[in-house]
GROMACS .gro file of C-alpha atoms in nm:
model
  474
    1MET     CA    1  -0.788  -0.316  -1.460
    2LEU     CA    2  -1.112  -0.183  -1.313
    3ALA     CA    3  -0.954  -0.174  -0.971
    4GLU     CA    4  -0.682   0.047  -1.120
    5LEU     CA    5  -0.942   0.268  -1.286
    6ARG     CA    6  -1.111   0.325  -0.953
    7GLY     CA    7  -0.782   0.465  -0.823
    8LEU     CA    8  -0.819   0.406  -0.451
    9ASN     CA    9  -0.973   0.116  -0.266
   10GLU     CA   10  -1.098   0.112   0.090
   11GLU     CA   11  -1.076  -0.203   0.296
   12CYS     CA   12  -1.442  -0.282   0.365
   13GLY     CA   13  -1.776  -0.196   0.519
   14VAL     CA   14  -1.938  -0.354   0.825
   15PHE     CA   15  -2.296  -0.396   0.943
   16GLY     CA   16  -2.457  -0.532   1.259
   17ILE     CA   17  -2.807  -0.578   1.399
   18TRP     CA   18  -2.948  -0.699   1.730
   19GLY     CA   19  -3.306  -0.785   1.816
   20HIS     CA   20  -3.483  -0.842   1.484
   21VAL     CA   21  -3.642  -1.166   1.365
   22ASP     CA   22  -3.520  -1.100   1.008
   23ALA     CA   23  -3.163  -1.015   1.105
   24ALA     CA   24  -3.000  -1.198   0.814
   25GLN     CA   25  -3.229  -1.050   0.549
   26ILE     CA   26  -3.183  -0.698   0.685
   27SER     CA   27  -2.807  -0.750   0.693
   28TYR     CA   28  -2.820  -0.847   0.325
   29TYR     CA   29  -2.982  -0.515   0.236
   30GLY     CA   30  -2.745  -0.326   0.463
   31LEU     CA   31  -2.442  -0.485   0.298
   32HIS     CA   32  -2.586  -0.417  -0.045
   33ALA     CA   33  -2.597  -0.046   0.045
   34LEU     CA   34  -2.229  -0.068   0.149
   35GLN     CA   35  -2.121  -0.259  -0.165
   36HIS     CA   36  -1.914   0.039  -0.288
   37ARG     CA   37  -1.677  -0.016   0.004
   38GLY     CA   38  -1.571  -0.362  -0.112
   39GLN     CA   39  -1.649  -0.596  -0.400
   40GLU     CA   40  -1.420  -0.896  -0.349
   41GLY     CA   41  -1.605  -1.075  -0.072
   42ALA     CA   42  -1.911  -1.069   0.152
   43GLY     CA   43  -2.038  -1.259   0.452
   44ILE     CA   44  -2.306  -1.271   0.721
   45VAL     CA   45  -2.300  -1.444   1.060
   46THR     CA   46  -2.615  -1.484   1.268
   47LYS     CA   47  -2.687  -1.593   1.625
   48ASP     CA   48  -2.995  -1.805   1.704
   49GLY     CA   49  -2.942  -1.837   2.078
   50LYS     CA   50  -2.761  -2.169   2.051
   51LYS     CA   51  -2.482  -2.118   1.800
   52LEU     CA   52  -2.342  -1.894   1.528
   53HIS     CA   53  -2.432  -1.960   1.163
   54VAL     CA   54  -2.212  -1.830   0.881
   55ILE     CA   55  -2.231  -1.790   0.504
   56LYS     CA   56  -1.959  -1.605   0.317
   57GLY     CA   57  -1.785  -1.612  -0.016
   58GLU     CA   58  -1.587  -1.424  -0.276
   59GLY     CA   59  -1.778  -1.185  -0.500
   60LEU     CA   60  -2.053  -0.927  -0.472
   61VAL     CA   61  -2.329  -0.950  -0.212
   62ASN     CA   62  -2.587  -1.072  -0.462
   63GLU     CA   63  -2.339  -1.330  -0.593
   64VAL     CA   64  -2.256  -1.472  -0.251
   65PHE     CA   65  -2.626  -1.483  -0.156
   66SER     CA   66  -2.764  -1.571  -0.501
   67GLY     CA   67  -3.001  -1.848  -0.399
   68ASN     CA   68  -3.183  -1.946  -0.081
   69GLU     CA   69  -2.870  -1.952   0.132
   70ILE     CA   70  -2.981  -1.661   0.347
   71GLU     CA   71  -3.283  -1.861   0.468
   72ASN     CA   72  -3.040  -2.089   0.651
   73LEU     CA   73  -2.912  -1.797   0.859
   74LYS     CA   74  -3.144  -1.819   1.158
   75GLY     CA   75  -3.146  -1.582   1.450
   76ASN     CA   76  -3.236  -1.233   1.568
   77ALA     CA   77  -2.881  -1.095   1.563
   78ALA     CA   78  -2.623  -1.070   1.284
   79ILE     CA   79  -2.305  -0.904   1.167
   80GLY     CA   80  -2.177  -0.876   0.812
   81GLN     CA   81  -1.901  -0.736   0.598
   82VAL     CA   82  -1.825  -0.642   0.238
   83ARG     CA   83  -1.456  -0.668   0.166
   84TYR     CA   84  -1.196  -0.515  -0.054
   85SER     CA   85  -0.873  -0.712  -0.027
   86SER     CA   86  -0.515  -0.641  -0.121
   87GLU     CA   87  -0.320  -0.891  -0.332
   88ASN     CA   88  -0.194  -1.069  -0.018
   89GLY     CA   89  -0.535  -1.073   0.147
   90ARG     CA   90  -0.741  -1.253  -0.115
   91GLY     CA   91  -0.888  -1.598  -0.061
   92ILE     CA   92  -1.201  -1.728   0.103
   93GLU     CA   93  -1.019  -1.776   0.435
   94ASN     CA   94  -0.982  -1.397   0.465
   95VAL     CA   95  -1.345  -1.315   0.387
   96GLN     CA   96  -1.522  -1.188   0.696
   97PRO     CA   97  -1.689  -1.211   0.940
   98LEU     CA   98  -1.441  -1.455   1.091
   99VAL     CA   99  -1.585  -1.715   1.328
  100PHE     CA  100  -1.401  -1.868   1.623
  101ARG     CA  101  -1.544  -2.155   1.826
  102SER     CA  102  -1.417  -2.285   2.159
  103THR     CA  103  -1.537  -2.467   2.468
  104THR     CA  104  -1.571  -2.132   2.645
  105GLY     CA  105  -1.798  -1.978   2.380
  106SER     CA  106  -1.814  -1.868   2.019
  107LEU     CA  107  -1.709  -1.538   1.872
  108SER     CA  108  -1.746  -1.372   1.531
  109VAL     CA  109  -1.563  -1.056   1.425
  110ALA     CA  110  -1.580  -0.816   1.128
  111HIS     CA  111  -1.351  -0.519   1.084
  112ASN     CA  112  -1.304  -0.206   0.877
  113GLY     CA  113  -0.963  -0.041   0.876
  114ASN     CA  114  -0.604  -0.147   0.934
  115ILE     CA  115  -0.416  -0.225   1.255
  116VAL     CA  116  -0.068  -0.079   1.218
  117ASN     CA  117   0.088  -0.292   1.494
  118ALA     CA  118  -0.074  -0.616   1.371
  119VAL     CA  119   0.258  -0.774   1.266
  120GLU     CA  120   0.415  -0.712   1.605
  121LEU     CA  121   0.106  -0.840   1.787
  122ARG     CA  122   0.092  -1.149   1.566
  123GLU     CA  123   0.458  -1.227   1.635
  124HIS     CA  124   0.397  -1.183   2.006
  125LEU     CA  125   0.094  -1.415   1.998
  126GLU     CA  126   0.275  -1.680   1.794
  127ARG     CA  127   0.554  -1.684   2.053
  128GLN     CA  128   0.280  -1.754   2.308
  129GLY     CA  129   0.153  -2.049   2.103
  130SER     CA  130  -0.121  -1.899   1.883
  131ILE     CA  131  -0.169  -2.045   1.536
  132PHE     CA  132  -0.322  -1.815   1.272
  133GLN     CA  133  -0.546  -1.932   0.992
  134THR     CA  134  -0.571  -1.608   0.790
  135ASN     CA  135  -0.365  -1.306   0.685
  136SER     CA  136  -0.626  -1.072   0.831
  137ASP     CA  137  -0.559  -0.816   1.105
  138THR     CA  138  -0.899  -0.911   1.240
  139GLU     CA  139  -0.781  -1.249   1.363
  140VAL     CA  140  -0.531  -1.075   1.590
  141LEU     CA  141  -0.814  -0.930   1.797
  142ALA     CA  142  -0.979  -1.270   1.840
  143HIS     CA  143  -0.656  -1.426   1.967
  144LEU     CA  144  -0.596  -1.137   2.206
  145ILE     CA  145  -0.947  -1.179   2.347
  146LYS     CA  146  -0.914  -1.555   2.390
  147ARG     CA  147  -0.566  -1.537   2.543
  148SER     CA  148  -0.653  -1.277   2.808
  149SER     CA  149  -0.553  -1.428   3.139
  150GLY     CA  150  -0.705  -1.416   3.482
  151SER     CA  151  -1.069  -1.407   3.587
  152LEU     CA  152  -1.176  -1.130   3.350
  153ASN     CA  153  -1.525  -1.154   3.205
  154GLN     CA  154  -1.575  -1.136   2.830
  155ARG     CA  155  -1.642  -0.760   2.825
  156GLU     CA  156  -1.322  -0.692   3.017
  157ARG     CA  157  -1.123  -0.924   2.790
  158VAL     CA  158  -1.251  -0.742   2.483
  159LYS     CA  159  -1.163  -0.405   2.634
  160LYS     CA  160  -0.814  -0.523   2.725
  161ALA     CA  161  -0.760  -0.659   2.374
  162LEU     CA  162  -0.887  -0.345   2.200
  163ALA     CA  163  -0.659  -0.129   2.410
  164MET     CA  164  -0.356  -0.309   2.262
  165LEU     CA  165  -0.447  -0.221   1.903
  166LYS     CA  166  -0.302   0.078   1.719
  167GLY     CA  167  -0.432   0.222   1.395
  168ALA     CA  168  -0.774   0.240   1.233
  169PHE     CA  169  -1.048   0.001   1.333
  170ALA     CA  170  -1.424  -0.017   1.343
  171PHE     CA  171  -1.523  -0.357   1.485
  172VAL     CA  172  -1.851  -0.544   1.512
  173ILE     CA  173  -1.824  -0.848   1.738
  174LEU     CA  174  -2.101  -1.106   1.779
  175THR     CA  175  -2.086  -1.342   2.077
  176ASP     CA  176  -2.319  -1.593   2.238
  177ASP     CA  177  -2.443  -1.316   2.465
  178GLY     CA  178  -2.448  -0.995   2.266
  179LEU     CA  179  -2.325  -0.758   1.997
  180MET     CA  180  -2.020  -0.543   2.066
  181VAL     CA  181  -1.922  -0.238   1.861
  182ALA     CA  182  -1.587  -0.059   1.889
  183GLN     CA  183  -1.424   0.245   1.730
  184ASP     CA  184  -1.051   0.325   1.745
  185PRO     CA  185  -0.944   0.614   1.973
  186ASN     CA  186  -0.887   0.851   1.678
  187GLY     CA  187  -1.212   0.765   1.501
  188LEU     CA  188  -1.031   0.708   1.173
  189ARG     CA  189  -1.309   0.504   1.010
  190PRO     CA  190  -1.680   0.594   1.009
  191LEU     CA  191  -1.923   0.391   1.219
  192SER     CA  192  -2.279   0.488   1.307
  193LEU     CA  193  -2.544   0.360   1.547
  194GLY     CA  194  -2.911   0.342   1.453
  195LYS     CA  195  -3.249   0.211   1.565
  196MET     CA  196  -3.500   0.007   1.363
  197GLY     CA  197  -3.811  -0.032   1.574
  198ASN     CA  198  -3.687  -0.212   1.885
  199ALA     CA  199  -3.375  -0.340   1.709
  200TRP     CA  200  -3.033  -0.176   1.725
  201VAL     CA  201  -2.827  -0.148   1.407
  202VAL     CA  202  -2.473  -0.035   1.331
  203ALA     CA  203  -2.312   0.036   0.995
  204SER     CA  204  -2.005   0.189   0.835
  205GLU     CA  205  -2.229   0.442   0.659
  206THR     CA  206  -2.572   0.586   0.727
  207CYS     CA  207  -2.687   0.507   0.371
  208ALA     CA  208  -2.739   0.150   0.499
  209PHE     CA  209  -2.991   0.283   0.753
  210ASP     CA  210  -3.188   0.458   0.479
  211ILE     CA  211  -3.214   0.134   0.282
  212ILE     CA  212  -3.352  -0.068   0.574
  213GLY     CA  213  -3.569   0.208   0.719
  214ALA     CA  214  -3.366   0.268   1.035
  215GLU     CA  215  -3.317   0.595   1.220
  216CYS     CA  216  -2.960   0.718   1.267
  217ILE     CA  217  -2.901   0.787   1.637
  218ARG     CA  218  -2.536   0.899   1.640
  219SER     CA  219  -2.181   0.818   1.543
  220VAL     CA  220  -1.988   0.570   1.753
  221GLU     CA  221  -1.738   0.775   1.951
  222PRO     CA  222  -1.360   0.730   1.931
  223GLY     CA  223  -1.242   0.484   2.196
  224GLU     CA  224  -1.599   0.373   2.269
  225LEU     CA  225  -1.718   0.016   2.323
  226ILE     CA  226  -2.093  -0.040   2.288
  227ILE     CA  227  -2.246  -0.360   2.426
  228ILE     CA  228  -2.594  -0.455   2.302
  229ASN     CA  229  -2.779  -0.752   2.447
  230ASP     CA  230  -3.121  -0.852   2.573
  231LYS     CA  231  -3.081  -0.604   2.860
  232GLY     CA  232  -3.044  -0.313   2.620
  233LEU     CA  233  -2.753  -0.092   2.516
  234HIS     CA  234  -2.457  -0.007   2.735
  235SER     CA  235  -2.166   0.222   2.646
  236GLU     CA  236  -1.824   0.250   2.804
  237ARG     CA  237  -1.468   0.333   2.704
  238PHE     CA  238  -1.183   0.095   2.631
  239ALA     CA  239  -0.943   0.386   2.571
  240PRO     CA  240  -0.948   0.764   2.613
  241ALA     CA  241  -1.045   0.953   2.300
  242ALA     CA  242  -0.737   1.084   2.119
  243ASP     CA  243  -0.732   1.369   1.869
  244SER     CA  244  -1.021   1.303   1.631
  245ALA     CA  245  -0.884   1.210   1.288
  246MET     CA  246  -1.160   1.092   1.055
  247CYS     CA  247  -1.014   0.988   0.718
  248SER     CA  248  -1.047   1.287   0.484
  249MET     CA  249  -1.086   1.056   0.186
  250GLU     CA  250  -1.418   0.937   0.328
  251TYR     CA  251  -1.555   1.285   0.256
  252VAL     CA  252  -1.364   1.325  -0.070
  253TYR     CA  253  -1.413   0.983  -0.227
  254PHE     CA  254  -1.509   0.668  -0.034
  255ALA     CA  255  -1.848   0.736   0.123
  256ARG     CA  256  -2.171   0.741  -0.073
  257PRO     CA  257  -2.312   1.091  -0.140
  258ASP     CA  258  -2.630   1.009   0.055
  259SER     CA  259  -2.436   0.916   0.369
  260ASP     CA  260  -2.369   1.144   0.666
  261ILE     CA  261  -2.049   1.127   0.870
  262ASP     CA  262  -2.067   1.297   1.209
  263GLY     CA  263  -2.372   1.486   1.090
  264ILE     CA  264  -2.214   1.616   0.767
  265ASN     CA  265  -2.374   1.507   0.441
  266ILE     CA  266  -2.118   1.376   0.192
  267HIS     CA  267  -2.280   1.528  -0.118
  268SER     CA  268  -2.297   1.870   0.047
  269ALA     CA  269  -1.936   1.850   0.164
  270ARG     CA  270  -1.813   1.757  -0.184
  271LYS     CA  271  -2.019   2.032  -0.340
  272ARG     CA  272  -1.862   2.285  -0.103
  273CYS     CA  273  -1.518   2.149  -0.196
  274GLY     CA  274  -1.602   2.215  -0.561
  275LYS     CA  275  -1.706   2.570  -0.481
  276GLN     CA  276  -1.388   2.628  -0.281
  277LEU     CA  277  -1.180   2.486  -0.565
  278ALA     CA  278  -1.337   2.736  -0.808
  279ARG     CA  279  -1.246   3.019  -0.572
  280GLU     CA  280  -0.886   2.903  -0.544
  281MET     CA  281  -0.832   2.828  -0.914
  282ALA     CA  282  -0.667   3.085  -1.139
  283HIS     CA  283  -0.911   3.221  -1.395
  284ILE     CA  284  -0.935   3.002  -1.704
  285GLU     CA  285  -1.165   3.054  -2.000
  286ALA     CA  286  -1.369   2.737  -2.046
  287ASP     CA  287  -1.696   2.629  -2.204
  288VAL     CA  288  -1.807   2.337  -1.994
  289VAL     CA  289  -1.746   2.168  -1.657
  290THR     CA  290  -1.780   1.792  -1.618
  291GLY     CA  291  -1.706   1.546  -1.339
  292VAL     CA  292  -1.555   1.198  -1.334
  293PRO     CA  293  -1.843   0.974  -1.226
  294ASP     CA  294  -1.953   0.897  -0.970
  295SER     CA  295  -1.767   1.045  -0.673
  296SER     CA  296  -1.669   1.370  -0.847
  297ILE     CA  297  -2.013   1.474  -0.967
  298SER     CA  298  -2.101   1.664  -0.648
  299ALA     CA  299  -1.775   1.864  -0.658
  300ALA     CA  300  -1.823   1.936  -1.029
  301ILE     CA  301  -2.172   2.075  -0.962
  302GLY     CA  302  -2.032   2.299  -0.688
  303PHE     CA  303  -1.747   2.415  -0.915
  304SER     CA  304  -1.995   2.498  -1.191
  305GLU     CA  305  -2.224   2.695  -0.961
  306GLU     CA  306  -1.936   2.900  -0.820
  307SER     CA  307  -1.757   2.962  -1.150
  308GLY     CA  308  -2.065   3.019  -1.363
  309ILE     CA  309  -1.937   2.772  -1.625
  310PRO     CA  310  -2.216   2.533  -1.734
  311TYR     CA  311  -2.210   2.178  -1.598
  312GLU     CA  312  -2.264   1.894  -1.842
  313LEU     CA  313  -2.239   1.514  -1.838
  314GLY     CA  314  -1.921   1.495  -2.041
  315LEU     CA  315  -1.820   1.152  -1.912
  316ILE     CA  316  -2.046   0.850  -1.873
  317LYS     CA  317  -1.973   0.548  -1.653
  318SER     CA  318  -2.103   0.209  -1.762
  319ARG     CA  319  -2.310   0.035  -1.494
  320TYR     CA  320  -2.277  -0.308  -1.649
  321VAL     CA  321  -1.906  -0.378  -1.683
  322GLY     CA  322  -1.810  -0.691  -1.492
  323ARG     CA  323  -1.524  -0.711  -1.248
  324THR     CA  324  -1.213  -0.779  -1.457
  325PHE     CA  325  -0.869  -0.800  -1.297
  326ILE     CA  326  -0.664  -0.966  -1.571
  327GLN     CA  327  -0.621  -0.822  -1.920
  328PRO     CA  328  -0.387  -1.001  -2.164
  329SER     CA  329  -0.242  -0.696  -2.339
  330GLN     CA  330  -0.196  -0.321  -2.305
  331GLU     CA  331  -0.434  -0.268  -2.598
  332LEU     CA  332  -0.709  -0.462  -2.422
  333ARG     CA  333  -0.637  -0.283  -2.094
  334GLU     CA  334  -0.697   0.047  -2.272
  335GLN     CA  335  -1.019  -0.096  -2.415
  336GLY     CA  336  -1.125  -0.191  -2.062
  337VAL     CA  337  -1.100   0.175  -1.958
  338LYS     CA  338  -1.320   0.279  -2.250
  339MET     CA  339  -1.575   0.013  -2.152
  340LYS     CA  340  -1.587   0.156  -1.801
  341LEU     CA  341  -1.578   0.527  -1.887
  342SER     CA  342  -1.654   0.706  -2.211
  343PRO     CA  343  -1.687   1.071  -2.323
  344VAL     CA  344  -2.005   1.227  -2.459
  345ARG     CA  345  -1.869   1.351  -2.790
  346GLN     CA  346  -2.138   1.609  -2.864
  347VAL     CA  347  -2.089   1.765  -2.519
  348VAL     CA  348  -1.709   1.804  -2.536
  349SER     CA  349  -1.632   1.832  -2.908
  350GLY     CA  350  -1.494   2.175  -2.992
  351LYS     CA  351  -1.513   2.279  -2.624
  352ARG     CA  352  -1.265   2.393  -2.363
  353VAL     CA  353  -1.337   2.141  -2.088
  354ILE     CA  354  -1.273   2.160  -1.714
  355VAL     CA  355  -1.284   1.805  -1.576
  356VAL     CA  356  -1.327   1.772  -1.199
  357ASP     CA  357  -1.187   1.461  -1.032
  358ASP     CA  358  -1.204   1.378  -0.661
  359SER     CA  359  -0.831   1.299  -0.639
  360ILE     CA  360  -0.530   1.205  -0.846
  361VAL     CA  361  -0.353   0.896  -0.718
  362ARG     CA  362  -0.126   0.721  -0.968
  363GLY     CA  363  -0.216   0.951  -1.256
  364THR     CA  364  -0.276   0.671  -1.506
  365THR     CA  365  -0.652   0.717  -1.510
  366SER     CA  366  -0.624   1.096  -1.532
  367LYS     CA  367  -0.398   1.065  -1.835
  368ARG     CA  368  -0.643   0.830  -2.008
  369ILE     CA  369  -0.935   1.060  -1.934
  370VAL     CA  370  -0.749   1.358  -2.080
  371ARG     CA  371  -0.667   1.157  -2.392
  372MET     CA  372  -1.026   1.034  -2.430
  373LEU     CA  373  -1.160   1.387  -2.410
  374ARG     CA  374  -0.912   1.509  -2.670
  375GLU     CA  375  -0.999   1.217  -2.898
  376ALA     CA  376  -1.364   1.317  -2.858
  377GLY     CA  377  -1.281   1.665  -2.988
  378ALA     CA  378  -1.209   1.872  -2.676
  379THR     CA  379  -0.985   2.165  -2.772
  380GLU     CA  380  -0.851   2.212  -2.419
  381VAL     CA  381  -0.865   1.989  -2.109
  382HIS     CA  382  -0.811   2.147  -1.768
  383VAL     CA  383  -0.799   1.905  -1.475
  384VAL     CA  384  -0.898   2.011  -1.123
  385SER     CA  385  -0.878   1.788  -0.815
  386GLY     CA  386  -1.128   1.812  -0.531
  387SER     CA  387  -0.856   1.720  -0.283
  388PRO     CA  388  -0.491   1.818  -0.225
  389PRO     CA  389  -0.207   1.616  -0.384
  390LEU     CA  390  -0.163   1.270  -0.230
  391VAL     CA  391   0.205   1.257  -0.138
  392SER     CA  392   0.225   0.997   0.141
  393PRO     CA  393   0.111   0.635   0.180
  394CYS     CA  394  -0.184   0.535   0.395
  395PHE     CA  395  -0.150   0.272   0.669
  396TYR     CA  396  -0.509   0.288   0.792
  397GLY     CA  397  -0.697   0.078   0.538
  398VAL     CA  398  -0.647   0.239   0.197
  399ASP     CA  399  -0.450   0.038  -0.058
  400ILE     CA  400  -0.170   0.292  -0.107
  401SER     CA  401   0.113   0.154   0.104
  402THR     CA  402   0.419   0.307  -0.070
  403ASP     CA  403   0.486   0.659  -0.189
  404SER     CA  404   0.621   0.522  -0.519
  405GLU     CA  405   0.256   0.454  -0.614
  406LEU     CA  406   0.168   0.823  -0.587
  407ILE     CA  407   0.227   1.056  -0.882
  408ALA     CA  408   0.244   1.365  -0.661
  409THR     CA  409   0.532   1.241  -0.444
  410ASN     CA  410   0.844   1.453  -0.515
  411ARG     CA  411   0.683   1.618  -0.820
  412THR     CA  412   0.564   1.972  -0.877
  413VAL     CA  413   0.213   2.046  -0.997
  414ASP     CA  414   0.348   2.138  -1.339
  415GLU     CA  415   0.541   1.811  -1.363
  416ILE     CA  416   0.222   1.620  -1.281
  417ARG     CA  417   0.034   1.825  -1.539
  418GLU     CA  418   0.284   1.725  -1.806
  419LEU     CA  419   0.257   1.358  -1.714
  420ILE     CA  420  -0.122   1.353  -1.741
  421GLU     CA  421  -0.107   1.569  -2.057
  422ALA     CA  422  -0.351   1.833  -1.930
  423ASP     CA  423  -0.353   2.199  -2.034
  424SER     CA  424  -0.365   2.300  -1.669
  425LEU     CA  425  -0.389   2.128  -1.331
  426THR     CA  426  -0.523   2.263  -1.003
  427PHE     CA  427  -0.544   2.096  -0.662
  428LEU     CA  428  -0.765   2.203  -0.373
  429SER     CA  429  -0.555   2.332  -0.083
  430PRO     CA  430  -0.560   2.140   0.248
  431GLU     CA  431  -0.693   2.452   0.422
  432GLY     CA  432  -0.966   2.491   0.162
  433MET     CA  433  -1.065   2.127   0.195
  434LEU     CA  434  -1.095   2.147   0.573
  435LYS     CA  435  -1.298   2.466   0.550
  436ALA     CA  436  -1.530   2.325   0.285
  437ILE     CA  437  -1.601   1.992   0.456
  438GLY     CA  438  -1.717   2.182   0.761
  439ARG     CA  439  -1.609   1.980   1.063
  440SER     CA  440  -1.543   2.170   1.386
  441ASP     CA  441  -1.250   2.406   1.351
  442SER     CA  442  -1.189   2.379   1.725
  443MET     CA  443  -1.035   2.033   1.673
  444LYS     CA  444  -0.688   1.960   1.538
  445ASN     CA  445  -0.708   1.954   1.156
  446CYS     CA  446  -1.084   2.000   1.203
  447GLY     CA  447  -1.093   1.643   1.333
  448GLN     CA  448  -0.961   1.491   1.010
  449CYS     CA  449  -0.665   1.273   0.915
  450LEU     CA  450  -0.445   1.450   0.659
  451ALA     CA  451  -0.166   1.191   0.652
  452CYS     CA  452  -0.188   1.116   0.279
  453PHE     CA  453  -0.164   1.490   0.205
  454THR     CA  454   0.098   1.592   0.463
  455GLY     CA  455   0.283   1.278   0.581
  456GLU     CA  456   0.184   1.356   0.941
  457TYR     CA  457   0.019   1.046   1.090
  458PRO     CA  458  -0.223   1.063   1.384
  459THR     CA  459  -0.092   0.737   1.536
  460GLU     CA  460   0.244   0.575   1.577
  461ILE     CA  461   0.343   0.377   1.266
  462TYR     CA  462   0.503   0.044   1.351
  463SER     CA  463   0.608  -0.083   1.008
  464ASP     CA  464   0.987  -0.101   0.971
  465THR     CA  465   0.945   0.010   0.610
  466VAL     CA  466   0.838   0.348   0.745
  467LEU     CA  467   1.031   0.390   1.066
  468PRO     CA  468   1.399   0.303   1.125
  469HIS     CA  469   1.302   0.102   1.431
  470LYS     CA  470   1.022  -0.133   1.528
  471LYS     CA  471   0.848  -0.126   1.862
  472GLU     CA  472   0.845  -0.457   2.045
  473ILE     CA  473   0.530  -0.586   2.209
  474VAL     CA  474   0.586  -0.703   2.566
   0.00000   0.00000   0.00000
């Protein structure tokens, strides 16, 4: 139920460090900072010069590492992941980092994103004799690396394997000899490089650097492979950079407000989106503006400042509700929403309320919020979305894989308004969103992926549920 309340879920967050005596402990804090990107599993793998050590499990970071387990993770290098999994991807075997051991050397891999040609690659590898142990796209990369033929060295095998992947991927790869970091050619998922004293660190979001006291150096570039070892840091390309297409929902929803992506602060970008939304919205008389916590607060503040309508905390999110996925009845499911989110009656009672949300996905949560505000005494409820309508599925790591899950698909704004029972409904325009976020306007779509808003995908989509044909891997 709480997963439904959250609306959208991103696949995971990754972290890596090289050259620090407390690599495992620092990774723990880094993953804790990335916990919002995945709550179903967590893991850390370290390298002590002789072999790879791994601890992983299902649950939150502090649940997986609840005792003294982390003291057993020896070494000065580590990678880690926090994971959100789809229904088919649950189970301890899919929790990352994945570890692969062979007579030619060990390898550990963690991944953020989704490889759109993973099924075709897996079928190709199975025909060649590979046997898979997980449902994860990540395992495909490991098999491609190990099955590279000829006299290629490990770096060349990794580059060859990465070049075969299509879709969104930010990889951290720990080997016997070094740490490798790779970003897909479109840069669909965020990945940043930092420095902590003499140690190198990498993370899905820069908020992890703030927690551990590291300096952010730069974003990992699309199509770039970074190799970090005892000789230092070396950068090269495994593929030419394609049109930059950072996921727009990172700015709208996924990333923490204190993170920066490509030099743009998330809180500031969302606040500008709120201001732009107020400019685009038809004039409505209202008494108070509130945001749906937590990701909509920045946009609500911006909307309030631009419109002149006072901002108030009209909705409160409980910090102490456990992770609950099974509710025995509709009545208890509704109660679960109220446990997670509740209105401040004295703020909204007798008021015309504008409620700012970051996005509207299935519409079920929006409808419940509107009803809760009315039950708390709001005389009018006007819903505004800090992003355009989501009309197309995502194949790059967000858990919206069919357009039937999206309320905006094949519906007008007024039809959506009726379904969520709001007095009015306004979406931010795609042009307004791009302008407000503030990425370079010299790039296509300002360097952002708009697929969920427009249906135009930055990469080829291989799934036969989307295209009438399927490309064969040869």
